[in-house]
mmCIF file of C-alpha atoms in Angstrom:
data_model
loop_
_atom_site.group_PDB
_atom_site.id
_atom_site.type_symbol
_atom_site.label_atom_id
_atom_site.label_comp_id
_atom_site.label_asym_id
_atom_site.label_seq_id
_atom_site.Cartn_x
_atom_site.Cartn_y
_atom_site.Cartn_z
ATOM 1 C CA ASN A 1 82.591 117.333 47.962
ATOM 2 C CA ALA A 2 80.323 114.453 46.131
ATOM 3 C CA GLY A 3 79.474 114.919 42.681
ATOM 4 C CA VAL A 4 81.220 118.386 42.044
ATOM 5 C CA THR A 5 84.649 118.608 40.114
ATOM 6 C CA GLN A 6 86.588 121.325 39.447
ATOM 7 C CA THR A 7 89.679 121.835 37.439
ATOM 8 C CA PRO A 8 92.469 122.712 37.831
ATOM 9 C CA LYS A 9 93.292 122.634 41.260
ATOM 10 C CA PHE A 10 95.972 125.100 41.316
ATOM 11 C CA GLN A 11 96.848 127.785 38.722
ATOM 12 C CA VAL A 12 99.479 130.721 38.467
ATOM 13 C CA LEU A 13 98.829 133.417 35.842
ATOM 14 C CA LYS A 14 100.554 136.470 34.979
ATOM 15 C CA THR A 15 98.438 139.738 34.816
ATOM 16 C CA GLY A 16 96.545 140.220 31.523
ATOM 17 C CA GLN A 17 96.422 136.337 30.767
ATOM 18 C CA SER A 18 93.365 134.551 30.284
ATOM 19 C CA MET A 19 92.117 131.332 31.779
ATOM 20 C CA THR A 20 89.101 129.185 32.032
ATOM 21 C CA LEU A 21 87.969 127.402 35.179
ATOM 22 C CA GLN A 22 86.111 124.123 34.571
ATOM 23 C CA CYS A 23 83.303 122.631 36.968
ATOM 24 C CA ALA A 24 81.214 119.824 36.285
ATOM 25 C CA GLN A 25 78.367 118.057 38.517
ATOM 26 C CA ASP A 26 76.773 114.562 38.038
ATOM 27 C CA MET A 27 73.942 115.112 40.348
ATOM 28 C CA ASN A 28 71.540 116.405 37.626
ATOM 29 C CA HIS A 29 71.271 119.409 39.393
ATOM 30 C CA ASN A 30 69.633 122.228 37.537
ATOM 31 C CA SER A 31 71.536 124.931 39.481
ATOM 32 C CA MET A 32 75.188 125.882 39.511
ATOM 33 C CA TYR A 33 77.099 128.436 41.055
ATOM 34 C CA TRP A 34 80.751 130.165 41.068
ATOM 35 C CA TYR A 35 81.881 131.809 44.400
ATOM 36 C CA ARG A 36 85.570 132.929 45.272
ATOM 37 C CA GLN A 37 87.097 133.136 48.732
ATOM 38 C CA ASP A 38 89.570 135.769 49.892
ATOM 39 C CA PRO A 39 91.499 134.882 52.917
ATOM 40 C CA GLY A 40 89.611 135.636 56.183
ATOM 41 C CA MET A 41 86.587 136.376 54.231
ATOM 42 C CA GLY A 42 83.178 134.237 53.368
ATOM 43 C CA LEU A 43 82.171 133.369 50.065
ATOM 44 C CA ARG A 44 81.101 135.992 47.384
ATOM 45 C CA LEU A 45 78.815 134.772 44.609
ATOM 46 C CA ILE A 46 80.278 135.599 41.116
ATOM 47 C CA TYR A 47 77.752 134.135 38.795
ATOM 48 C CA TYR A 48 75.035 131.710 39.047
ATOM 49 C CA SER A 49 73.126 129.265 36.537
ATOM 50 C CA ALA A 50 69.661 128.682 37.829
ATOM 51 C CA SER A 51 69.094 126.115 34.867
ATOM 52 C CA GLU A 52 70.903 125.118 31.375
ATOM 53 C CA GLY A 53 70.829 128.100 29.331
ATOM 54 C CA THR A 54 70.564 130.711 31.706
ATOM 55 C CA THR A 55 73.276 132.760 33.702
ATOM 56 C CA ASP A 56 73.095 135.600 36.463
ATOM 57 C CA LYS A 57 75.406 138.010 37.980
ATOM 58 C CA GLY A 58 75.956 137.618 41.531
ATOM 59 C CA GLU A 59 77.590 140.065 44.080
ATOM 60 C CA VAL A 60 81.311 140.321 42.232
ATOM 61 C CA PRO A 61 80.889 139.607 38.573
ATOM 62 C CA ASN A 62 83.352 142.047 37.113
ATOM 63 C CA GLY A 63 86.246 140.693 35.397
ATOM 64 C CA TYR A 64 84.464 137.279 34.771
ATOM 65 C CA ASN A 65 82.493 135.578 32.367
ATOM 66 C CA VAL A 66 80.606 132.254 32.563
ATOM 67 C CA SER A 67 79.252 129.581 30.295
ATOM 68 C CA ARG A 68 76.468 126.987 31.072
ATOM 69 C CA LEU A 69 77.633 124.584 28.404
ATOM 70 C CA ASN A 70 75.053 122.131 29.279
ATOM 71 C CA LYS A 71 73.291 120.702 32.449
ATOM 72 C CA ARG A 72 76.603 119.133 33.707
ATOM 73 C CA GLU A 73 78.849 121.925 33.031
ATOM 74 C CA PHE A 74 79.565 125.442 34.155
ATOM 75 C CA SER A 75 82.847 127.288 33.417
ATOM 76 C CA LEU A 76 84.018 130.762 34.686
ATOM 77 C CA ARG A 77 86.450 132.605 32.296
ATOM 78 C CA LEU A 78 88.949 135.142 33.441
ATOM 79 C CA GLU A 79 89.702 137.193 30.126
ATOM 80 C CA SER A 80 92.450 139.399 31.615
ATOM 81 C CA ALA A 81 93.414 138.325 34.933
ATOM 82 C CA ALA A 82 94.468 140.982 37.533
ATOM 83 C CA PRO A 83 95.960 140.614 40.989
ATOM 84 C CA SER A 84 92.610 141.465 42.653
ATOM 85 C CA GLN A 85 91.444 138.086 41.226
ATOM 86 C CA THR A 86 93.859 135.985 43.215
ATOM 87 C CA SER A 87 91.717 133.882 45.287
ATOM 88 C CA VAL A 88 90.241 130.481 45.625
ATOM 89 C CA TYR A 89 87.120 129.483 43.556
ATOM 90 C CA PHE A 90 84.573 127.289 44.337
ATOM 91 C CA CYS A 91 81.928 125.875 42.029
ATOM 92 C CA ALA A 92 78.696 124.500 43.825
ATOM 93 C CA SER A 93 75.565 123.130 43.124
ATOM 94 C CA PRO A 94 72.352 123.188 45.246
ATOM 95 C CA ARG A 95 69.538 120.533 44.524
ATOM 96 C CA GLY A 96 67.493 123.572 43.217
ATOM 97 C CA GLN A 97 67.081 127.198 43.729
ATOM 98 C CA THR A 98 66.449 127.057 47.386
ATOM 99 C CA GLY A 99 67.897 123.493 47.594
ATOM 100 C CA PHE A 100 70.908 124.678 49.643
ATOM 101 C CA ASP A 101 70.677 121.910 52.173
ATOM 102 C CA THR A 102 71.996 119.943 49.617
ATOM 103 C CA GLN A 103 74.383 121.990 48.204
ATOM 104 C CA TYR A 104 77.797 120.665 47.148
ATOM 105 C CA PHE A 105 80.861 122.332 46.847
ATOM 106 C CA GLY A 106 83.712 121.235 44.664
ATOM 107 C CA PRO A 107 87.325 121.017 46.133
ATOM 108 C CA GLY A 108 88.182 124.531 44.604
ATOM 109 C CA THR A 109 90.755 126.148 42.470
ATOM 110 C CA ARG A 110 93.791 128.106 43.865
ATOM 111 C CA LEU A 111 94.513 130.893 41.430
ATOM 112 C CA THR A 112 97.413 133.444 41.806
ATOM 113 C CA VAL A 113 97.772 136.088 39.761
ATOM 114 C CA LEU A 114 101.265 137.745 39.533
ATOM 115 C CA GLY B 1 74.092 146.225 51.902
ATOM 116 C CA GLU B 2 73.458 142.809 53.755
ATOM 117 C CA SER B 3 76.002 141.498 55.836
ATOM 118 C CA VAL B 4 76.662 138.399 57.965
ATOM 119 C CA GLY B 5 79.448 138.483 60.739
ATOM 120 C CA LEU B 6 81.001 136.319 63.456
ATOM 121 C CA HIS B 7 81.630 137.587 67.053
ATOM 122 C CA LEU B 8 84.803 135.819 67.203
ATOM 123 C CA PRO B 9 87.253 134.813 64.473
ATOM 124 C CA THR B 10 88.822 132.114 66.461
ATOM 125 C CA LEU B 11 87.762 129.620 69.244
ATOM 126 C CA SER B 12 89.673 127.175 71.111
ATOM 127 C CA VAL B 13 88.021 124.108 72.963
ATOM 128 C CA GLN B 14 89.255 121.152 74.948
ATOM 129 C CA GLU B 15 88.330 117.911 73.544
ATOM 130 C CA GLY B 16 85.098 116.678 74.755
ATOM 131 C CA ASP B 17 83.778 120.301 75.747
ATOM 132 C CA ASN B 18 80.786 121.943 73.989
ATOM 133 C CA SER B 19 81.591 124.469 71.563
ATOM 134 C CA ILE B 20 79.353 127.611 70.732
ATOM 135 C CA ILE B 21 79.725 129.571 67.536
ATOM 136 C CA ASN B 22 78.153 132.811 66.848
ATOM 137 C CA CYS B 23 76.827 134.582 64.171
ATOM 138 C CA ALA B 24 75.144 137.913 63.871
ATOM 139 C CA TYR B 25 72.957 138.730 60.663
ATOM 140 C CA SER B 26 71.559 142.093 59.379
ATOM 141 C CA ASN B 27 68.907 141.504 57.034
ATOM 142 C CA SER B 28 65.693 141.067 59.147
ATOM 143 C CA ALA B 29 64.066 139.539 55.706
ATOM 144 C CA SER B 30 66.464 136.624 55.777
ATOM 145 C CA ASP B 31 64.137 133.433 56.378
ATOM 146 C CA TYR B 32 66.726 130.665 55.920
ATOM 147 C CA PHE B 33 69.870 130.047 57.511
ATOM 148 C CA ILE B 34 72.876 127.537 57.029
ATOM 149 C CA TRP B 35 76.030 126.533 58.891
ATOM 150 C CA TYR B 36 78.978 124.916 56.903
ATOM 151 C CA LYS B 37 82.109 123.409 57.925
ATOM 152 C CA GLN B 38 85.001 123.959 55.872
ATOM 153 C CA GLU B 39 88.337 122.103 56.576
ATOM 154 C CA SER B 40 91.792 123.098 55.161
ATOM 155 C CA GLY B 41 92.213 122.866 51.576
ATOM 156 C CA LYS B 42 88.716 121.539 51.250
ATOM 157 C CA GLY B 43 85.099 123.303 49.935
ATOM 158 C CA PRO B 44 82.566 123.983 52.481
ATOM 159 C CA GLN B 45 80.275 121.323 53.680
ATOM 160 C CA PHE B 46 76.668 121.609 54.956
ATOM 161 C CA ILE B 47 76.267 121.108 58.735
ATOM 162 C CA ILE B 48 72.440 122.197 59.591
ATOM 163 C CA ASP B 49 70.012 124.725 58.613
ATOM 164 C CA ILE B 50 67.210 126.498 60.019
ATOM 165 C CA ARG B 51 64.161 128.297 58.926
ATOM 166 C CA SER B 52 62.855 131.631 60.588
ATOM 167 C CA ASN B 53 59.807 130.067 61.677
ATOM 168 C CA MET B 54 61.978 127.871 64.018
ATOM 169 C CA ASP B 55 64.357 129.021 66.978
ATOM 170 C CA LYS B 56 66.076 125.741 67.491
ATOM 171 C CA ARG B 57 66.892 122.550 65.416
ATOM 172 C CA GLN B 58 69.143 119.654 66.445
ATOM 173 C CA GLY B 59 71.211 117.382 64.518
ATOM 174 C CA GLN B 60 73.742 114.919 65.423
ATOM 175 C CA ARG B 61 75.993 116.385 67.992
ATOM 176 C CA VAL B 62 74.870 119.865 66.549
ATOM 177 C CA THR B 63 72.325 122.537 67.394
ATOM 178 C CA VAL B 64 71.464 125.725 65.714
ATOM 179 C CA LEU B 65 69.843 128.474 67.808
ATOM 180 C CA LEU B 66 67.879 131.291 65.893
ATOM 181 C CA ASN B 67 67.019 134.395 67.903
ATOM 182 C CA LYS B 68 65.134 136.744 65.471
ATOM 183 C CA THR B 69 64.842 139.425 68.035
ATOM 184 C CA VAL B 70 68.448 140.283 67.979
ATOM 185 C CA LYS B 71 69.224 138.677 64.803
ATOM 186 C CA HIS B 72 71.493 136.375 66.152
ATOM 187 C CA LEU B 73 72.406 132.774 65.382
ATOM 188 C CA SER B 74 74.765 130.341 67.082
ATOM 189 C CA LEU B 75 75.881 126.629 66.234
ATOM 190 C CA GLN B 76 76.444 124.532 69.497
ATOM 191 C CA ILE B 77 78.813 121.400 68.817
ATOM 192 C CA ALA B 78 78.314 118.871 71.781
ATOM 193 C CA ALA B 79 81.386 116.538 72.968
ATOM 194 C CA THR B 80 83.758 118.404 70.436
ATOM 195 C CA GLN B 81 86.291 116.134 68.754
ATOM 196 C CA PRO B 82 89.458 116.572 67.147
ATOM 197 C CA GLY B 83 87.762 116.044 63.817
ATOM 198 C CA ASP B 84 85.562 119.048 64.373
ATOM 199 C CA SER B 85 88.626 121.334 64.004
ATOM 200 C CA ALA B 86 87.731 123.812 60.827
ATOM 201 C CA VAL B 87 86.259 127.145 59.801
ATOM 202 C CA TYR B 88 82.461 127.317 60.571
ATOM 203 C CA PHE B 89 80.569 129.931 58.409
ATOM 204 C CA CYS B 90 77.175 130.833 58.688
ATOM 205 C CA ALA B 91 74.845 132.015 55.800
ATOM 206 C CA GLU B 92 71.807 133.485 55.075
ATOM 207 C CA LEU B 93 69.125 133.598 52.262
ATOM 208 C CA GLY B 94 66.719 136.286 51.995
ATOM 209 C CA TRP B 95 63.415 136.346 50.077
ATOM 210 C CA ALA B 96 64.700 139.137 48.048
ATOM 211 C CA SER B 97 67.696 137.506 46.943
ATOM 212 C CA ALA B 98 66.252 133.864 46.642
ATOM 213 C CA ARG B 99 69.169 132.416 44.724
ATOM 214 C CA GLN B 100 71.983 134.108 46.806
ATOM 215 C CA LEU B 101 73.364 133.110 49.896
ATOM 216 C CA THR B 102 75.164 135.644 51.880
ATOM 217 C CA PHE B 103 78.147 134.362 53.990
ATOM 218 C CA GLY B 104 79.860 135.293 57.068
ATOM 219 C CA SER B 105 83.724 135.656 57.262
ATOM 220 C CA GLY B 106 84.029 132.273 59.447
ATOM 221 C CA THR B 107 85.276 131.278 62.848
ATOM 222 C CA GLN B 108 88.224 128.900 63.149
ATOM 223 C CA LEU B 109 87.543 126.120 65.724
ATOM 224 C CA THR B 110 90.595 124.486 67.165
ATOM 225 C CA VAL B 111 90.206 121.606 69.483
ATOM 226 C CA LEU B 112 92.894 121.103 71.982
ATOM 227 C CA PRO B 113 93.770 117.549 73.160
#
């Protein structure tokens, strides 16, 4: 998990509460991604940012918003949390838009929505 | 839509034996494939990749085989060690979704002493 940090590591929310997941990378990569991982399933892309100032929807964007604050930081916000958003969230940063061979993942945020 | 699936959700092997983890993909336009390893409580870690113009690629103790005819991908781990116990994911990247990987659901590999 070199180079990608996430906060918090664990979070419990009540339905309707909001929160922001933080991600930062120190590898000077342009691209940053947010995934969610549900039990027994592979990672699914929520949003990504190909470069500072740009964001695009992934496979499962509903209920989320993102902000690419600067080149280092990419945050994911849940405005009104729902139990269906209980998951493990991973931030990732590949070397480029196709540099997945050097994609580093953060340690994950384990979110429970009651 | 695209999908990447694994034949077996769990695999147990004896320490020192070779492991083979399989993956089927459905998008014939995919041209890049990756295997990731995920240990408990951690994020996925890149193991090895292969492009569609290849049918085999070797790394340190790992080999990936690609059969485009049947859209099948496999990961072979030689002399499996306890530290290899983890969930293994395959992922594919297609030219139509150049910025998005599609992940399989994973196979849990357990190495028995």
